[in-house]
Amino acid sequence: MTELRTPVIIINFKAYSEAEGPKAIKLARICAGVAEETGVNIAVCPPIVELGKIARTVRIPVLSQHLDPMMPGSATGWATPSMVAASGAVGTLLNHAEHHMMLADIRQAVEMCRTAGLISVVCTDSASSSGAAAFFSPDFVAVEPPELIGGDTSVTDANPEVVKGAVDTVRRVNDNVAVLCGAGIKTGEDVRSALDLGTDGVLLASGVVKHKDPRQALRDLVSRI
Amino acid sequence: MTELRTPVIIINFKAYSEAEGPKAIKLARICAGVAEETGVNIAVCPPIVELGKIARTVRIPVLSQHLDPMMPGSATGWATPSMVAASGAVGTLLNHAEHHMMLADIRQAVEMCRTAGLISVVCTDSASSSGAAAFFSPDFVAVEPPELIGGDTSVTDANPEVVKGAVDTVRRVNDNVAVLCGAGIKTGEDVRSALDLGTDGVLLASGVVKHKDPRQALRDLVSRI
Amino acid sequence: MTELRTPVIIINFKAYSEAEGPKAIKLARICAGVAEETGVNIAVCPPIVELGKIARTVRIPVLSQHLDPMMPGSATGWATPSMVAASGAVGTLLNHAEHHMMLADIRQAVEMCRTAGLISVVCTDSASSSGAAAFFSPDFVAVEPPELIGGDTSVTDANPEVVKGAVDTVRRVNDNVAVLCGAGIKTGEDVRSALDLGTDGVLLASGVVKHKDPRQALRDLVSRI
Amino acid sequence: MTELRTPVIIINFKAYSEAEGPKAIKLARICAGVAEETGVNIAVCPPIVELGKIARTVRIPVLSQHLDPMMPGSATGWATPSMVAASGAVGTLLNHAEHHMMLADIRQAVEMCRTAGLISVVCTDSASSSGAAAFFSPDFVAVEPPELIGGDTSVTDANPEVVKGAVDTVRRVNDNVAVLCGAGIKTGEDVRSALDLGTDGVLLASGVVKHKDPRQALRDLVSRI
């Protein structure tokens, strides 16, 4: 199994126009640069069409934003675990709030990731969903209350209970599953709060990708780890 | 609008294990090589995670196997027209038999492709669906009877009526829409038959991708154009 | 084939709270009463869970709001053409703006309706989609621009071109397909305009279902036919 | 909250042709008759288009085969919790193997059922999925290994571990959630085994619906309770 050392900051590029084509590659390089200069574990989730390109370009861990639990073969346009692994990516997000998955598909995707040597990060919307996801033994559960995603207030301020609840619930089900939190995280202070609440890191997007100076944003984010 | 000159042979790599990671890049290069040596128009549809990498690697047209009619922004894991264009790809398949789309999404995707400067190839399963798709004015309609996909008999032998029907129906709706056919196509003779039935080319997958010698398979395929 | 005589007014109950349970049955009876007293063809689309009950209760045509193109068998929770026919309903809406369907499923659903003796009404969002739908030879195409659905301005005022465009396009593809229009229709004047634009009737919902006096609303709607 | 007393036998009519239209009503009456004569708790899940009709016809509990977590309103063709409750049904299956749901939708559907006073029965495919579902505090979890559904061997014989595993896992998460099992159950002996494995009843379909004498099949099923 590839490792994603913790604490970790995962940057989800989403489908933001700030992270398309060459801009995605440049942003990934910025993230890699900050990881190198600070020694903090930073991973990136580029647009799916740039996954292979970026996985072969930067030396930090690259994760897919999604994959479909399908075997190699007649699966036109889908992203199989096998092709994601062959692209050089080390893992994937699953069930992001913008890409919901069937319960049965999450379970199967996590299993297929394990077989393919991919790290699985199952996104959830609540403490109870985090506990549910933990039953499938992914490597990470990342809790993000949907109403806070893309907003200006960090989940660690707006709803620390959901973060703590996710940590507790996941630990109760499976102590080997690491917990991340996300939604509204923008500063080093937010990251510090996330870790203090018991998480192993954060998942964020706009706070870096849409920032006018992503490098500066990242340096601030890692400053309190 | 980027151009895809006809007659064209589009090779869909699907999610075949023969076309994952570095193997996808190598196969794309083989296709480019045969295009160069023969002067025949060959385009490739690599796995979606390798789209950007391959679009920047080979000089033949590269198409996505699918895209989602979504704007840039909060669309984690989806492939937007904008990011596909930014990757260097020149177009996309839509509504492949293995990736069915809503009627309304096909219409919107074709429009978004037009805006993004992407060539749209709408896959259909019948003459009537081909006529339907033509109403959205894509650049291409590609008819593939699902029961023949991946099989040993070319659609041009097994069901030439569906090909001729698609050509006639599409012409009747919009004379600017080119027509391709696919399913079971493996030889230069099959390609010749497709062109003789009035199409502007073929869409094929296993006949090249799963062939033990893809270069040889391609050379045969283009031999009668 | 069961007949749905034209001009026809189809009342879609949607999932409005005004049309749940016994209220749906009562509303269907009101529609039947107005049909009887005025001689106008009125059909109703009750909530799917009341389809059989209402189809056996009123003597006007009852249509499903949706069905899934699946055969009888292991299809838990889906509405097959066969069970819809057995319920006493005479037809179904397909591809409503609130229930989009895959292109291939629309084609298959229309065919399965034909086999099951059900009338098919394919909803579309534009003139081009109407032409597309006509290729599958449904009994009706019902054009409803989504931005006008549930609004206060009738499509016949806000966008008569889309109605006329749908009529023309459908006629060009298949003269046997009747055309309805919908979105914002509330008055007898609106219905008159719809017929004057060449349609065979209208599809409406809130104008009757959410009206404080549905009987009065209906009487007004049929007054200019 | 309506009660569904245990042990319970839930008969899922699926979309079997043996349970369409009047045949569904007749079958529901047979189930009600056996419940009355034996005193055993039997509930039925009729085809969705017959839900209201049957819920008002028989005096045993009637459940929907599925519902969609949507509010009353613009939801053409969908089955909302509110309309299911108004139909007279007392609950619903969710996430049946033939009708998979998104993780987030399962959670929301269970909550909406609670608000609407509906009993929720979440179907799962494994012990781990059963534990996951239990986090949402439905009234019931019903484990059915998909490979055994519709088969000739009872899950209680073919895979008693999955039943026991589901019971243990669910109890560990939430002791108030009852557990059912299903797949291949056909005899009173199978039901006895299910109860002995710690379940609160069974979910079955073909063993009754497709039996040449459903009344006899049911009498046998309840004989060892």
Short mmCIF file of C-alpha atoms in Angstrom, two decimals, chain A residues 8-135:
data_model
loop_
_atom_site.label_atom_id
_atom_site.label_comp_id
_atom_site.label_asym_id
_atom_site.label_seq_id
_atom_site.Cartn_x
_atom_site.Cartn_y
_atom_site.Cartn_z
CA VAL A 8 -1.83 15.72 5.59
CA ILE A 9 -3.32 18.60 3.65
CA ILE A 10 -5.19 17.45 0.56
CA ILE A 11 -5.89 20.11 -2.04
CA ASN A 12 -8.88 19.35 -4.25
CA PHE A 13 -8.62 21.31 -7.49
CA LYS A 14 -12.28 20.53 -8.30
CA ALA A 15 -13.22 21.75 -11.79
CA TYR A 16 -12.24 25.32 -11.04
CA SER A 17 -11.21 27.35 -14.06
CA GLU A 18 -8.15 28.36 -12.03
CA ALA A 19 -7.01 24.75 -12.27
CA GLU A 20 -7.54 23.70 -15.86
CA GLY A 21 -4.89 22.42 -18.24
CA PRO A 22 -1.48 24.08 -17.80
CA LYS A 23 -2.80 25.99 -14.79
CA ALA A 24 -3.47 22.67 -13.03
CA ILE A 25 0.08 21.56 -13.68
CA LYS A 26 1.47 24.85 -12.42
CA LEU A 27 -0.68 24.70 -9.29
CA ALA A 28 0.42 21.13 -8.58
CA ARG A 29 4.01 22.31 -8.83
CA ILE A 30 3.35 25.11 -6.36
CA CYS A 31 1.89 22.60 -3.92
CA ALA A 32 4.89 20.34 -4.39
CA GLY A 33 7.20 23.28 -3.82
CA VAL A 34 5.59 24.22 -0.54
CA ALA A 35 5.63 20.57 0.56
CA GLU A 36 9.34 20.42 -0.14
CA GLU A 37 10.24 23.71 1.51
CA THR A 38 8.21 23.06 4.64
CA GLY A 39 8.31 19.29 4.93
CA VAL A 40 4.56 19.17 5.41
CA ASN A 41 2.60 16.36 3.72
CA ILE A 42 0.58 17.90 0.92
CA ALA A 43 -1.36 15.87 -1.63
CA VAL A 44 -3.27 17.13 -4.68
CA CYS A 45 -6.43 16.06 -6.52
CA PRO A 46 -6.18 17.54 -10.04
CA PRO A 47 -8.93 17.55 -12.65
CA ILE A 48 -9.49 13.97 -13.76
CA VAL A 49 -8.31 14.61 -17.32
CA GLU A 50 -4.93 15.79 -15.99
CA LEU A 51 -4.46 12.99 -13.47
CA GLY A 52 -1.83 11.01 -15.36
CA LYS A 53 0.05 14.07 -16.51
CA ILE A 54 0.33 15.54 -13.03
CA ALA A 55 0.99 12.22 -11.28
CA ARG A 56 4.07 11.86 -13.49
CA THR A 57 5.12 15.49 -13.05
CA VAL A 58 5.20 16.17 -9.32
CA ARG A 59 6.72 14.15 -6.50
CA ILE A 60 4.02 14.68 -3.91
CA PRO A 61 1.10 12.22 -3.69
CA VAL A 62 -1.54 12.72 -6.39
CA LEU A 63 -5.08 11.47 -5.86
CA SER A 64 -7.99 11.18 -8.24
CA GLN A 65 -11.08 13.23 -7.42
CA HIS A 66 -13.25 10.16 -8.06
CA LEU A 67 -13.23 6.71 -9.53
CA ASP A 68 -15.85 4.20 -10.57
CA PRO A 69 -15.86 0.68 -9.14
CA MET A 70 -15.52 -1.02 -12.51
CA MET A 71 -13.11 -3.61 -13.84
CA PRO A 72 -10.88 -2.95 -16.84
CA GLY A 73 -12.75 -3.51 -20.09
CA SER A 74 -15.80 -2.06 -21.75
CA ALA A 75 -16.15 1.04 -19.58
CA THR A 76 -15.91 3.95 -22.00
CA GLY A 77 -15.42 7.25 -20.23
CA TRP A 78 -15.31 5.82 -16.72
CA ALA A 79 -12.30 5.95 -14.40
CA THR A 80 -11.45 2.45 -13.19
CA PRO A 81 -9.25 1.78 -10.15
CA SER A 82 -6.87 -0.05 -12.44
CA MET A 83 -6.37 2.90 -14.80
CA VAL A 84 -6.07 5.33 -11.91
CA ALA A 85 -3.31 3.18 -10.41
CA ALA A 86 -1.57 2.89 -13.79
CA SER A 87 -1.64 6.67 -14.16
CA GLY A 88 0.72 7.08 -11.24
CA ALA A 89 -1.89 8.38 -8.81
CA VAL A 90 -1.66 6.92 -5.31
CA GLY A 91 -5.29 7.11 -4.34
CA THR A 92 -8.65 8.72 -4.78
CA LEU A 93 -11.44 10.65 -3.17
CA LEU A 94 -14.75 8.79 -3.14
CA ASN A 95 -18.29 10.03 -2.59
CA HIS A 96 -17.42 13.73 -2.59
CA ALA A 97 -20.43 15.95 -1.86
CA GLU A 98 -20.33 16.95 -5.53
CA HIS A 99 -20.10 13.38 -6.70
CA HIS A 100 -22.31 11.20 -4.55
CA MET A 101 -22.00 7.44 -4.79
CA MET A 102 -24.28 4.51 -4.06
CA LEU A 103 -23.63 2.84 -0.72
CA ALA A 104 -22.84 -0.44 -2.46
CA ASP A 105 -20.48 1.28 -4.90
CA ILE A 106 -18.55 2.94 -2.09
CA ARG A 107 -18.01 -0.41 -0.47
CA GLN A 108 -16.90 -1.96 -3.74
CA ALA A 109 -14.71 1.01 -4.68
CA VAL A 110 -12.87 0.86 -1.36
CA GLU A 111 -12.25 -2.85 -1.85
CA MET A 112 -11.05 -2.34 -5.41
CA CYS A 113 -8.74 0.45 -4.26
CA ARG A 114 -7.24 -1.88 -1.68
CA THR A 115 -6.63 -4.50 -4.36
CA ALA A 116 -5.16 -1.93 -6.72
CA GLY A 117 -2.89 -0.51 -4.00
CA LEU A 118 -4.74 2.82 -3.98
CA ILE A 119 -5.45 4.94 -0.94
CA SER A 120 -9.16 5.57 -0.46
CA VAL A 121 -10.56 8.75 1.05
CA VAL A 122 -14.31 8.49 1.55
CA CYS A 123 -16.02 11.87 1.89
CA THR A 124 -19.01 12.11 4.20
CA ASP A 125 -21.48 14.76 5.29
CA SER A 126 -21.94 14.01 8.98
CA ALA A 127 -20.73 12.05 11.98
CA SER A 128 -23.16 9.23 11.28
CA SER A 129 -22.11 8.93 7.64
CA SER A 130 -18.50 8.92 8.79
CA GLY A 131 -19.20 5.99 11.05
CA ALA A 132 -20.99 4.27 8.20
CA ALA A 133 -18.08 4.80 5.84
CA ALA A 134 -15.61 3.52 8.42
CA PHE A 135 -17.26 0.10 8.18
#
